[in-house]
Every structure is written in C-alpha cells, then in structure tokens.
C-alpha cells in the first residue's frame, strides 16, 4: 500500500552534485515514489550563497543555516554533498541525533571518521549510506558490503580518480609530458585549478581507506594508506612500460596478506600489463578490480565523477534509505569484526622496475647484480644501453618487499659507477 505522506529530504550543499540531485528528485518524482513506496519531498536546501539562482529549486527552501535545518526533527533523510571535514562531521552527527538518516558523498570525512559516524548512526538507529563517496556512478560500496558479504575478498585494485587517469592516458597515447597533459586536463575541466588532491593521490587514498575497511571488515583510516603522487612519471617511464608490454596507471590497491593475518592499503603509480582489464580504462573513467575466494575476479567500470554520475549514486542510496525508513529497519552498518592489523608499506611484496644511470664500462652490471643479491632481491630481467661513457641500466625484479628494495636502492646510490636512480616503479597486476 502506497503511503501518501511524503518522506522529507534536506540537502546540504547545492553545487554541481547537489543541484543535479535536486533536479532528478523533481523530474523523476513519480518513479521515485513508485520505487520507494511513498513520495519524497525536498524540504530544505542549505547553501553558503543564497543569492545564487538555482533553477528548479523553490527559493523558499534555501537557507544558510544548515544547523537549524538538520535540527528540525521532521527531516527523514539528510543528503550531505558539501565535502570536507567540518562542518560536515558536526552536521551529520547532529542529523542522527535529531532522527534523520544520512546519505553522503564525503570520502575525506568517511576515510577519517567513518567509524565514529557509524557509531552515532547505530546509537540512534539510523542509516549512513555513501555509495557516491567512491567511484561516482559505479555500484561498488553496496556490492562489497552486501552482494559479497558471504565471500572472502582478497584484493581490491582500481583506478578511482578520473583526473589522474585522463592525464596518464594522454601521456601514454600521445607521448605528452606530465605538465602538458595536466594543462589539457585543466582546460577540459577534468582537473581543478589546484590539482593537488588528485595528482598527489590524496583523493584516491581516501577512497582506498573506505574500500579496504569494507572489503576486509577492518577499520582502515586515511593515515593507514601509503600514498605516492604521479608528478614524477615521465615519458621515459611510459617508453619503458611499452617495452615491457605495460602501461602506467595510478592505482589504489587494498590487499589481504597471503597468510590472512593483516591487510595493506596503498596508492601509487604502477606499471600494469596491457593484458590486464584495468590497462584498457581510458580517459576520465574509473574501474575497480575485485578478487575473492568464491566469486573470483570481478570488474566494476564506469564514470567516476561529475554531477550526473555522482547524483545517480546519491539517489540510489536515497531510495534504499527511504525504503528502510518505511519498513522501520536499517541497512548494514560498519563491519569491523575482523580487526586485522594494517601492515606498513615496507611489508608489501611486489615486482619493481628500476632505471639506473651508470658508467659505461666493464663490471658495472656485476656490481649492480651483487647489490641486489646482497639484499635478497632476485632479478628477473636486465637491459643495458650505453654511449660515450654513460649508460642506462633497466632492472626488473621478481617479487620483493618494499623494505628490501629500499635498502637495495640506498646501496646502489653509494656505488661509484651508479650516477643516479632515474626512476623506480612498481609492477602490478600479474
């Protein structure tokens, strides 16, 4: 039986995503009513600049007092799309305390304080949903915490930032340098005026923390995620990658240790074989590759940002939360029962591609090989090119720990015959 009294929804933030959420709520009102079992009503919109014209939104609903809006007591669901830590954290907590469930797209806040927010939601019997916080429109959070809840996930590896993927794809396909590709991304609107959060991996690291926490039923905070940016990736790195049958992607990688006793979460550029599904992800798209015991290998692919894709994820959560509201139930909360330790980056084992500038004379290769052997790092392949007394030496290792590789590189720098370490890059996906 359809309920006629509407569920009231308040929107915190009305920028690119928030305005699209409001538009869809209006244009798809009948469909949303049918799917939920009751109409939904936009009951308030909190903004910083009330004078701005917002097409399709009744000006009477607009307020600058977000705190008063979340304290009203008659609001069923708060949609938070303002981002950042504060005032979002306080507003979400206040919403729970005054009886509202929350749908959020705030990856930074969830990566930092997700456990505390879940605790407040549980205390007040309310929902906290956040599909839009990772990978935009791609259904990922719900499959991990619901569809795969009966499986054991061993690895989640993905491209979760469209800006960085666009830049690296442009470098790969055109031979452009990093700055040239970044300038094009900025001109096309893919990169912000200050692209630091994207290109230095902060955005992807927050998403990695969220994914690792869900996948491994363990609390993983942003501080637990190892992070490297991509500003040092060069056209020469792409040339080396192509010689190996690889390309380069900025990857978020969340792994369970082989013995199952710990997990790791990291973000960094990596070479990945062209045969791997993630290698074919082009432009500003996102994709996440999941490996589990029973389901095997799964791939989630689609647009990872933008007003409409992100709003799609928000509205999907809104439907789920409203259905729960009508039934008097709540959806899945935090699952952190495993409480696995998060290992440091030094324990991570993978392959490495190291490019060295060396003197072009007899015995150099033997010296370099000896250093690798002394640190327990096995060499897979070596390629050397020399001219006019200088040479480049490219070494690809078998799997080794980050700590052992770091020690190897430090020792290499001390050799008189090694002029410098041109680049070090991990090789993933094999």
Coordinates of C-alpha atoms in Angstrom, one line a residue:
X1 CA 0.0 0.0 0.0
X2 CA 1.4 3.4 -1.0
X3 CA 1.9 5.9 1.8
X4 CA 0.7 9.4 0.9
X5 CA 2.6 11.4 3.5
X6 CA 5.9 12.3 1.9
X7 CA 9.3 11.5 3.3
X8 CA 11.1 14.8 3.9
X9 CA 14.6 15.2 2.5
X10 CA 17.1 18.0 3.2
X11 CA 20.1 18.8 1.0
X12 CA 23.3 20.1 2.4
X13 CA 25.1 21.7 -0.5
X14 CA 23.8 22.6 -3.9
X15 CA 26.8 22.7 -6.2
X16 CA 27.3 20.5 -9.2
X17 CA 26.2 17.4 -7.5
X18 CA 23.6 18.8 -5.1
X19 CA 21.8 20.7 -7.9
X20 CA 21.7 17.6 -10.0
X21 CA 20.3 15.6 -7.1
X22 CA 17.5 18.2 -6.7
X23 CA 16.8 18.1 -10.4
X24 CA 16.4 14.3 -10.5
X25 CA 14.2 14.3 -7.4
X26 CA 11.9 16.7 -9.3
X27 CA 11.9 15.2 -12.8
X28 CA 11.8 11.6 -11.6
X29 CA 9.4 12.2 -8.7
X30 CA 6.8 9.7 -9.8
X31 CA 9.3 7.0 -10.4
X32 CA 10.9 7.6 -7.1
X33 CA 7.5 7.4 -5.4
X34 CA 6.8 4.1 -7.0
X35 CA 10.1 2.6 -6.2
X36 CA 10.2 3.8 -2.6
X37 CA 6.5 3.3 -1.7
X38 CA 6.0 6.9 -0.7
X39 CA 6.6 10.3 -2.2
X40 CA 9.8 12.2 -1.3
X41 CA 9.7 15.9 -0.7
X42 CA 12.7 18.3 -0.8
X43 CA 12.1 20.1 2.4
X44 CA 15.2 22.3 2.6
X45 CA 18.5 23.2 0.9
X46 CA 21.4 24.6 2.9
X47 CA 23.9 26.7 0.9
X48 CA 26.6 29.3 1.5
X49 CA 25.5 31.8 -1.1
X50 CA 21.7 32.1 -1.1
X51 CA 21.6 34.9 -3.7
X52 CA 22.7 32.5 -6.5
X53 CA 19.8 31.5 -8.8
X54 CA 19.2 27.7 -8.6
X55 CA 16.9 26.6 -11.4
X56 CA 14.1 24.3 -10.3
X57 CA 14.5 24.9 -6.6
X58 CA 12.0 27.0 -4.7
X59 CA 13.9 29.9 -3.1
X60 CA 11.8 29.5 0.0
X61 CA 13.6 26.2 0.7
X62 CA 17.0 27.8 0.6
X63 CA 18.8 28.6 3.8
X64 CA 22.3 29.4 5.1
X65 CA 21.6 27.9 8.5
X66 CA 22.5 24.2 7.9
X67 CA 22.5 23.5 11.6
X68 CA 18.9 24.6 12.1
X69 CA 17.9 22.5 9.0
X70 CA 19.4 19.3 10.4
X71 CA 17.8 20.0 13.9
X72 CA 14.3 20.4 12.6
X73 CA 13.2 17.0 13.7
X74 CA 10.8 16.4 10.8
X75 CA 13.5 15.6 8.3
X76 CA 13.7 11.9 7.4
X77 CA 16.9 11.9 5.3
X78 CA 19.8 14.4 5.1
X79 CA 21.9 14.3 1.8
X80 CA 25.4 15.8 2.5
X81 CA 27.3 16.9 -0.5
X82 CA 29.3 19.8 0.9
X83 CA 32.5 17.8 1.4
X84 CA 35.4 18.4 3.8
X85 CA 35.7 17.6 7.4
X86 CA 33.9 20.4 9.1
X87 CA 31.1 21.5 9.3
X88 CA 30.1 18.2 7.6
X89 CA 31.0 16.0 10.5
X90 CA 29.1 18.1 13.1
X91 CA 26.1 18.4 10.8
X92 CA 25.9 14.6 10.1
X93 CA 26.2 13.8 13.8
X94 CA 23.5 16.4 14.6
X95 CA 21.3 14.9 11.9
X96 CA 21.5 11.4 13.5
X97 CA 20.8 12.9 17.0
X98 CA 17.6 14.6 15.6
X99 CA 16.3 11.5 13.9
X100 CA 17.4 11.7 10.3
X101 CA 19.3 9.1 8.3
X102 CA 22.2 10.4 6.1
X103 CA 23.4 9.9 2.6
X104 CA 26.9 11.3 2.0
X105 CA 29.4 11.6 -0.8
X106 CA 32.1 12.8 1.6
X107 CA 35.1 10.5 1.0
X108 CA 37.5 12.6 3.1
X109 CA 35.3 12.6 6.1
X110 CA 34.4 8.9 5.9
X111 CA 38.1 7.9 5.5
X112 CA 39.0 9.9 8.6
X113 CA 36.0 9.4 10.8
X114 CA 33.8 6.7 9.3
X115 CA 33.9 4.5 12.4
X116 CA 32.8 7.4 14.7
X117 CA 30.0 8.3 12.3
X118 CA 28.8 4.7 12.1
X119 CA 28.7 4.5 15.9
X120 CA 26.5 7.6 16.2
X121 CA 24.2 6.3 13.4
X122 CA 23.9 2.9 15.2
X123 CA 23.3 4.6 18.6
X124 CA 20.3 6.5 17.1
X125 CA 19.0 3.6 14.9
X126 CA 19.7 5.5 11.6
X127 CA 21.3 4.7 8.3
X128 CA 24.6 6.0 6.9
X129 CA 25.0 5.3 3.2
X130 CA 27.8 6.6 1.0
X131 CA 27.9 4.9 -2.4
X132 CA 28.8 8.2 -4.1
X133 CA 32.0 8.6 -2.0
X134 CA 33.9 6.1 -4.2
X135 CA 33.9 5.8 -8.0
X136 CA 30.9 8.1 -8.7
X137 CA 28.1 6.2 -10.5
X138 CA 29.8 2.8 -10.3
X139 CA 27.9 0.5 -7.9
X140 CA 30.8 -0.6 -5.7
X141 CA 30.1 0.1 -2.0
X142 CA 26.9 -1.8 -1.9
X143 CA 28.2 -4.9 -3.8
X144 CA 31.2 -5.1 -1.4
X145 CA 29.2 -4.8 1.8
X146 CA 26.1 -6.6 0.7
X147 CA 26.4 -8.7 -2.5
X148 CA 29.8 -10.1 -1.5
X149 CA 29.1 -10.2 2.3
X150 CA 29.2 -14.0 2.2
X151 CA 32.6 -14.2 0.4
X152 CA 36.2 -13.6 1.4
X153 CA 37.7 -10.7 -0.6
X154 CA 41.4 -10.9 -1.0
X155 CA 42.2 -7.9 -3.2
X156 CA 40.7 -4.7 -4.4
X157 CA 42.7 -2.8 -7.0
X158 CA 41.4 0.1 -9.1
X159 CA 41.6 3.4 -10.9
X160 CA 39.5 5.6 -8.6
X161 CA 40.4 9.1 -9.8
X162 CA 39.3 10.2 -13.3
X163 CA 41.6 13.2 -13.4
X164 CA 44.8 11.2 -12.9
X165 CA 43.6 8.5 -15.4
X166 CA 43.0 11.2 -18.0
X167 CA 46.5 12.6 -17.6
X168 CA 48.3 9.3 -17.7
X169 CA 46.2 8.1 -20.6
X170 CA 47.1 11.2 -22.5
X171 CA 50.8 10.7 -21.8
X172 CA 50.5 7.1 -22.9
X173 CA 48.5 7.8 -26.1
X174 CA 50.2 11.0 -27.3
X175 CA 53.7 11.0 -25.8
X176 CA 52.9 14.2 -23.9
X177 CA 54.8 15.2 -20.8
X178 CA 53.1 15.3 -17.4
X179 CA 52.7 19.1 -17.4
X180 CA 51.3 19.2 -20.9
X181 CA 48.8 16.5 -20.1
X182 CA 47.8 18.2 -16.8
X183 CA 47.3 21.5 -18.7
X184 CA 44.9 19.8 -21.1
X185 CA 43.0 18.2 -18.3
X186 CA 42.6 21.6 -16.6
X187 CA 41.5 23.2 -19.8
X188 CA 38.8 20.5 -20.3
X189 CA 37.6 20.8 -16.8
X190 CA 38.9 17.4 -15.6
X191 CA 41.4 18.9 -13.2
X192 CA 40.8 21.6 -10.6
X193 CA 42.7 24.9 -10.6
X194 CA 44.7 23.3 -7.7
X195 CA 45.0 19.6 -8.7
X196 CA 47.0 18.6 -5.6
X197 CA 44.3 16.3 -4.1
X198 CA 44.1 14.4 -7.3
X199 CA 47.7 14.2 -8.7
X200 CA 49.3 13.7 -5.3
X201 CA 46.9 10.8 -4.6
X202 CA 45.0 12.2 -1.6
X203 CA 41.7 11.7 -3.2
X204 CA 42.5 8.1 -4.2
X205 CA 43.9 7.4 -0.7
X206 CA 40.7 8.4 1.0
X207 CA 38.8 6.0 -1.3
X208 CA 41.3 3.2 -0.7
X209 CA 40.7 3.6 3.1
X210 CA 36.9 3.2 2.6
X211 CA 37.3 0.2 0.2
X212 CA 39.8 -1.6 2.4
X213 CA 37.6 -1.1 5.5
X214 CA 34.6 -2.6 3.8
X215 CA 36.4 -5.4 1.9
X216 CA 38.4 -6.7 4.9
X217 CA 35.9 -5.9 7.8
X218 CA 38.7 -3.9 9.4
X219 CA 38.9 -0.2 10.4
X220 CA 41.3 1.4 7.9
X221 CA 41.8 5.2 8.2
X222 CA 43.3 7.6 5.8
X223 CA 46.6 7.7 7.8
X224 CA 46.9 3.9 7.3
X225 CA 47.1 4.3 3.5
X226 CA 50.5 4.6 1.8
X227 CA 50.4 7.3 -0.8
X228 CA 52.6 8.5 -3.7
X229 CA 51.7 11.1 -6.3
X230 CA 52.3 10.9 -10.0
X231 CA 54.1 14.2 -10.8
X232 CA 57.4 12.3 -11.3
X233 CA 56.0 10.0 -14.0
X234 CA 57.8 10.8 -17.3
X235 CA 57.5 10.0 -21.0
X236 CA 60.6 7.8 -20.5
X237 CA 58.7 5.7 -17.9
X238 CA 55.9 5.1 -20.5
X239 CA 58.5 4.2 -23.1
X240 CA 60.0 1.6 -20.6
X241 CA 56.5 0.4 -19.8
X242 CA 55.7 -0.2 -23.5
X243 CA 58.9 -2.2 -23.9
X244 CA 57.5 -4.5 -21.2
X245 CA 54.1 -4.7 -22.7
X246 CA 52.7 -2.5 -20.0
X247 CA 51.1 0.9 -19.4
X248 CA 51.1 3.1 -16.3
X249 CA 48.1 3.8 -14.0
X250 CA 47.7 5.5 -10.6
X251 CA 46.3 2.6 -8.6
X252 CA 44.5 2.2 -5.3
X253 CA 45.4 -1.3 -4.0
X254 CA 43.9 -2.9 -1.0
X255 CA 45.3 -6.4 -0.2
X256 CA 44.9 -9.2 2.4
X257 CA 48.3 -10.8 3.3
X258 CA 48.9 -14.3 1.9
X259 CA 48.6 -15.7 5.5
X260 CA 45.3 -13.7 6.0
X261 CA 46.7 -12.1 9.2
X262 CA 47.0 -8.5 8.0
X263 CA 46.0 -6.0 5.3
X264 CA 47.6 -3.2 3.3
X265 CA 46.2 -0.2 1.5
X266 CA 48.3 1.9 -0.8
X267 CA 48.1 4.4 -3.7
X268 CA 50.9 4.9 -6.2
X269 CA 51.7 4.9 -9.9
X270 CA 52.4 1.4 -11.2
X271 CA 53.1 -0.4 -14.5
X272 CA 50.3 -2.8 -15.4
X273 CA 50.3 -5.4 -18.2
X274 CA 48.3 -4.4 -21.3
X275 CA 46.5 -7.8 -20.9
X276 CA 45.0 -6.7 -17.5
X277 CA 41.5 -5.3 -17.7
X278 CA 42.5 -2.1 -15.9
X279 CA 45.0 -1.3 -18.6
X280 CA 42.2 -0.6 -21.1
X281 CA 40.5 2.0 -18.9
X282 CA 40.8 5.3 -20.9
X283 CA 40.1 9.0 -20.3
X284 CA 38.5 10.1 -17.1
X285 CA 36.8 6.7 -16.4
X286 CA 37.2 4.7 -13.2
X287 CA 37.4 0.9 -12.8
X288 CA 37.9 -1.4 -9.8
X289 CA 39.0 -5.0 -10.0
X290 CA 38.0 -7.2 -7.1
X291 CA 39.4 -10.7 -6.4
X292 CA 37.6 -13.0 -3.9
X293 CA 37.6 -16.7 -3.0
X294 CA 34.2 -17.7 -4.3
X295 CA 33.2 -15.1 -6.9
X296 CA 36.7 -15.0 -8.4
X297 CA 37.6 -11.9 -10.4
X298 CA 35.0 -9.1 -10.8
X299 CA 35.3 -5.8 -12.7
X300 CA 33.3 -2.6 -12.0
X301 CA 33.7 0.1 -14.6
X302 CA 32.1 3.5 -15.4
X303 CA 32.2 7.3 -15.0
X304 CA 33.8 8.1 -11.6
X305 CA 32.9 11.7 -11.2
X306 CA 30.7 14.5 -12.5
X307 CA 27.3 15.9 -11.4
X308 CA 25.0 13.4 -13.0
X309 CA 27.0 10.2 -12.3
X310 CA 27.6 11.1 -8.7
X311 CA 23.9 12.2 -8.3
X312 CA 22.9 8.8 -9.6
X313 CA 24.8 7.1 -6.8
X314 CA 23.3 9.5 -4.2
X315 CA 19.7 8.8 -5.5
X316 CA 20.3 5.1 -5.3
X317 CA 21.2 5.5 -1.7
X318 CA 18.3 7.8 -1.1
X319 CA 15.9 5.1 -2.4
X320 CA 17.5 2.4 -0.2
X321 CA 17.4 4.6 3.0
X322 CA 13.8 5.7 2.4
X323 CA 12.7 2.1 2.0
X324 CA 14.4 1.3 5.3
X325 CA 12.7 4.2 6.9
X326 CA 9.3 3.0 5.8
X327 CA 9.9 -0.6 7.0
X328 CA 11.4 0.6 10.3
X329 CA 14.7 -1.1 9.6
X330 CA 18.2 0.0 9.0
X331 CA 20.7 -1.2 6.4
X332 CA 24.2 -2.6 7.0
X333 CA 26.4 -0.5 9.3
X334 CA 30.1 -0.8 9.9
X335 CA 31.5 -4.3 9.8
X336 CA 34.9 -4.2 11.6
X337 CA 34.8 -7.5 13.4
X338 CA 38.0 -8.9 11.8
X339 CA 40.1 -6.0 13.2
X340 CA 43.1 -7.0 11.2
X341 CA 46.3 -5.0 11.6
X342 CA 47.3 -2.7 8.7
X343 CA 50.8 -3.5 7.7
X344 CA 53.3 -0.8 6.7
X345 CA 54.4 -0.3 3.1
X346 CA 57.7 -1.9 3.9
X347 CA 56.0 -5.3 4.2
X348 CA 54.3 -5.0 0.8
X349 CA 55.7 -7.5 -1.8
X350 CA 55.5 -6.8 -5.5
X351 CA 57.7 -6.5 -8.6
X352 CA 59.8 -3.4 -9.4
X353 CA 61.1 -1.7 -12.5
X354 CA 64.3 0.3 -11.7
X355 CA 66.1 2.6 -14.2
X356 CA 69.7 3.5 -13.3
X357 CA 72.1 5.9 -14.9
X358 CA 75.5 4.2 -14.8
X359 CA 79.1 4.4 -16.1
X360 CA 79.5 2.6 -19.4
X361 CA 82.4 0.3 -18.5
X362 CA 83.1 -3.4 -17.8
X363 CA 82.0 -4.7 -14.4
X364 CA 79.1 -2.3 -13.8
X365 CA 76.4 -4.9 -14.3
X366 CA 78.2 -7.3 -11.9
X367 CA 78.4 -4.7 -9.2
X368 CA 74.7 -3.9 -9.5
X369 CA 73.7 -7.5 -9.5
X370 CA 75.8 -8.1 -6.4
X371 CA 74.0 -5.3 -4.5
X372 CA 70.6 -6.9 -5.5
X373 CA 71.8 -10.3 -4.3
X374 CA 73.1 -9.0 -1.0
X375 CA 69.7 -7.5 -0.2
X376 CA 67.8 -10.7 -1.2
X377 CA 66.2 -9.2 -4.3
X378 CA 66.0 -11.5 -7.2
X379 CA 66.5 -10.0 -10.7
X380 CA 64.1 -11.1 -13.5
X381 CA 65.5 -9.2 -16.5
X382 CA 68.2 -6.6 -17.2
X383 CA 68.5 -4.3 -20.2
X384 CA 71.6 -2.1 -20.7
X385 CA 72.3 0.6 -23.3
X386 CA 75.5 2.7 -23.4
X387 CA 77.1 5.5 -25.4
X388 CA 80.0 7.9 -24.9
X389 CA 80.9 6.6 -21.4
X390 CA 77.4 6.8 -20.0
X391 CA 74.7 4.1 -19.9
X392 CA 71.2 3.3 -18.7
X393 CA 70.5 0.1 -16.9
X394 CA 67.0 -1.1 -16.5
X395 CA 66.4 -3.9 -13.9
X396 CA 63.1 -5.7 -13.4
X397 CA 62.9 -7.7 -10.3
X398 CA 61.0 -10.8 -9.2
X399 CA 58.6 -10.1 -6.2
X400 CA 60.4 -8.4 -3.3
X401 CA 59.3 -6.4 -0.3
X402 CA 59.3 -2.7 -0.3
X403 CA 61.8 -2.6 2.6
X404 CA 64.3 -4.8 0.8
X405 CA 64.0 -2.8 -2.4
X406 CA 64.5 0.4 -0.5
X407 CA 67.7 -1.0 1.1
X408 CA 68.9 -2.1 -2.4
X409 CA 68.4 1.4 -3.9
X410 CA 70.2 3.0 -1.0
X411 CA 73.2 0.7 -1.5
X412 CA 73.1 1.3 -5.3
X413 CA 73.4 5.1 -4.8
X414 CA 76.7 4.5 -2.9
X415 CA 78.3 2.8 -5.9
X416 CA 80.8 5.0 -7.8
X417 CA 79.6 3.5 -11.0
X418 CA 76.0 4.5 -10.5
X419 CA 75.4 8.1 -11.5
X420 CA 71.8 8.2 -10.3
X421 CA 68.5 6.4 -10.0
X422 CA 66.3 7.7 -12.8
X423 CA 63.1 6.0 -11.7
X424 CA 61.6 3.3 -9.6
X425 CA 58.1 2.0 -10.3
X426 CA 56.2 -1.0 -9.1
X427 CA 54.8 -3.6 -11.5
X428 CA 51.3 -4.8 -10.5
X429 CA 48.5 -6.9 -11.9
X430 CA 50.5 -10.0 -12.7

